[in-house]
């Protein structure tokens, strides 16, 4: 039930500032874009038979996803 993209806590959150709905949405959109770009990079590297590069990109994407 808690699977999905995740990111490190921001400095503002550590300073006990409450996020706004807009800031949460903006952060989610940025994370989705970063995840999509990382997966696209993995696919490009796989297409070039760059196994090590593909695995690095997939490892980065995996760090963004909470299972």
GROMACS .gro file of C-alpha atoms in nm:
model
   67
    1UNK     CA    1   0.000   0.000   0.000
    2UNK     CA    2   0.297   0.238   0.048
    3UNK     CA    3   0.482   0.165  -0.277
    4UNK     CA    4   0.576   0.461  -0.493
    5UNK     CA    5   0.838   0.720  -0.570
    6UNK     CA    6   1.025   0.871  -0.278
    7UNK     CA    7   1.286   1.142  -0.229
    8UNK     CA    8   1.505   1.261   0.057
    9UNK     CA    9   1.352   1.501   0.306
   10UNK     CA   10   1.409   1.868   0.223
   11UNK     CA   11   1.587   2.120   0.445
   12UNK     CA   12   1.257   2.303   0.492
   13UNK     CA   13   1.096   1.985   0.623
   14UNK     CA   14   1.384   1.937   0.863
   15UNK     CA   15   1.327   2.292   0.989
   16UNK     CA   16   0.966   2.192   1.069
   17UNK     CA   17   0.806   2.397   0.790
   18UNK     CA   18   0.478   2.248   0.673
   19UNK     CA   19   0.458   2.180   0.299
   20UNK     CA   20   0.184   2.340   0.095
   21UNK     CA   21  -0.027   2.141  -0.148
   22UNK     CA   22   0.147   2.326  -0.431
   23UNK     CA   23   0.498   2.248  -0.303
   24UNK     CA   24   0.410   1.879  -0.260
   25UNK     CA   25   0.269   1.865  -0.613
   26UNK     CA   26   0.576   2.041  -0.754
   27UNK     CA   27   0.810   1.799  -0.574
   28UNK     CA   28   0.611   1.498  -0.698
   29UNK     CA   29   0.620   1.624  -1.056
   30UNK     CA   30   0.996   1.683  -1.037
   31UNK     CA   31   1.054   1.336  -0.896
   32UNK     CA   32   0.838   1.173  -1.164
   33UNK     CA   33   1.032   1.360  -1.432
   34UNK     CA   34   1.366   1.257  -1.280
   35UNK     CA   35   1.252   0.894  -1.256
   36UNK     CA   36   1.130   0.895  -1.618
   37UNK     CA   37   1.460   1.045  -1.737
   38UNK     CA   38   1.659   0.786  -1.543
   39UNK     CA   39   1.453   0.501  -1.688
   40UNK     CA   40   1.493   0.646  -2.039
   41UNK     CA   41   1.868   0.655  -1.983
   42UNK     CA   42   1.863   0.288  -1.878
   43UNK     CA   43   1.667   0.198  -2.193
   44UNK     CA   44   1.911   0.389  -2.417
   45UNK     CA   45   2.208   0.217  -2.255
   46UNK     CA   46   2.039  -0.122  -2.287
   47UNK     CA   47   1.976  -0.055  -2.657
   48UNK     CA   48   2.350   0.018  -2.696
   49UNK     CA   49   2.436  -0.306  -2.513
   50UNK     CA   50   2.596  -0.102  -2.233
   51UNK     CA   51   2.511  -0.345  -1.954
   52UNK     CA   52   2.711  -0.166  -1.683
   53UNK     CA   53   2.559   0.173  -1.770
   54UNK     CA   54   2.210   0.026  -1.784
   55UNK     CA   55   2.254  -0.137  -1.443
   56UNK     CA   56   2.382   0.191  -1.293
   57UNK     CA   57   2.079   0.379  -1.426
   58UNK     CA   58   1.842   0.110  -1.300
   59UNK     CA   59   2.012   0.120  -0.960
   60UNK     CA   60   1.955   0.497  -0.946
   61UNK     CA   61   1.589   0.452  -1.043
   62UNK     CA   62   1.549   0.182  -0.780
   63UNK     CA   63   1.670   0.423  -0.510
   64UNK     CA   64   1.382   0.655  -0.602
   65UNK     CA   65   1.115   0.387  -0.568
   66UNK     CA   66   0.985   0.262  -0.235
   67UNK     CA   67   0.855  -0.093  -0.246
   0.00000   0.00000   0.00000
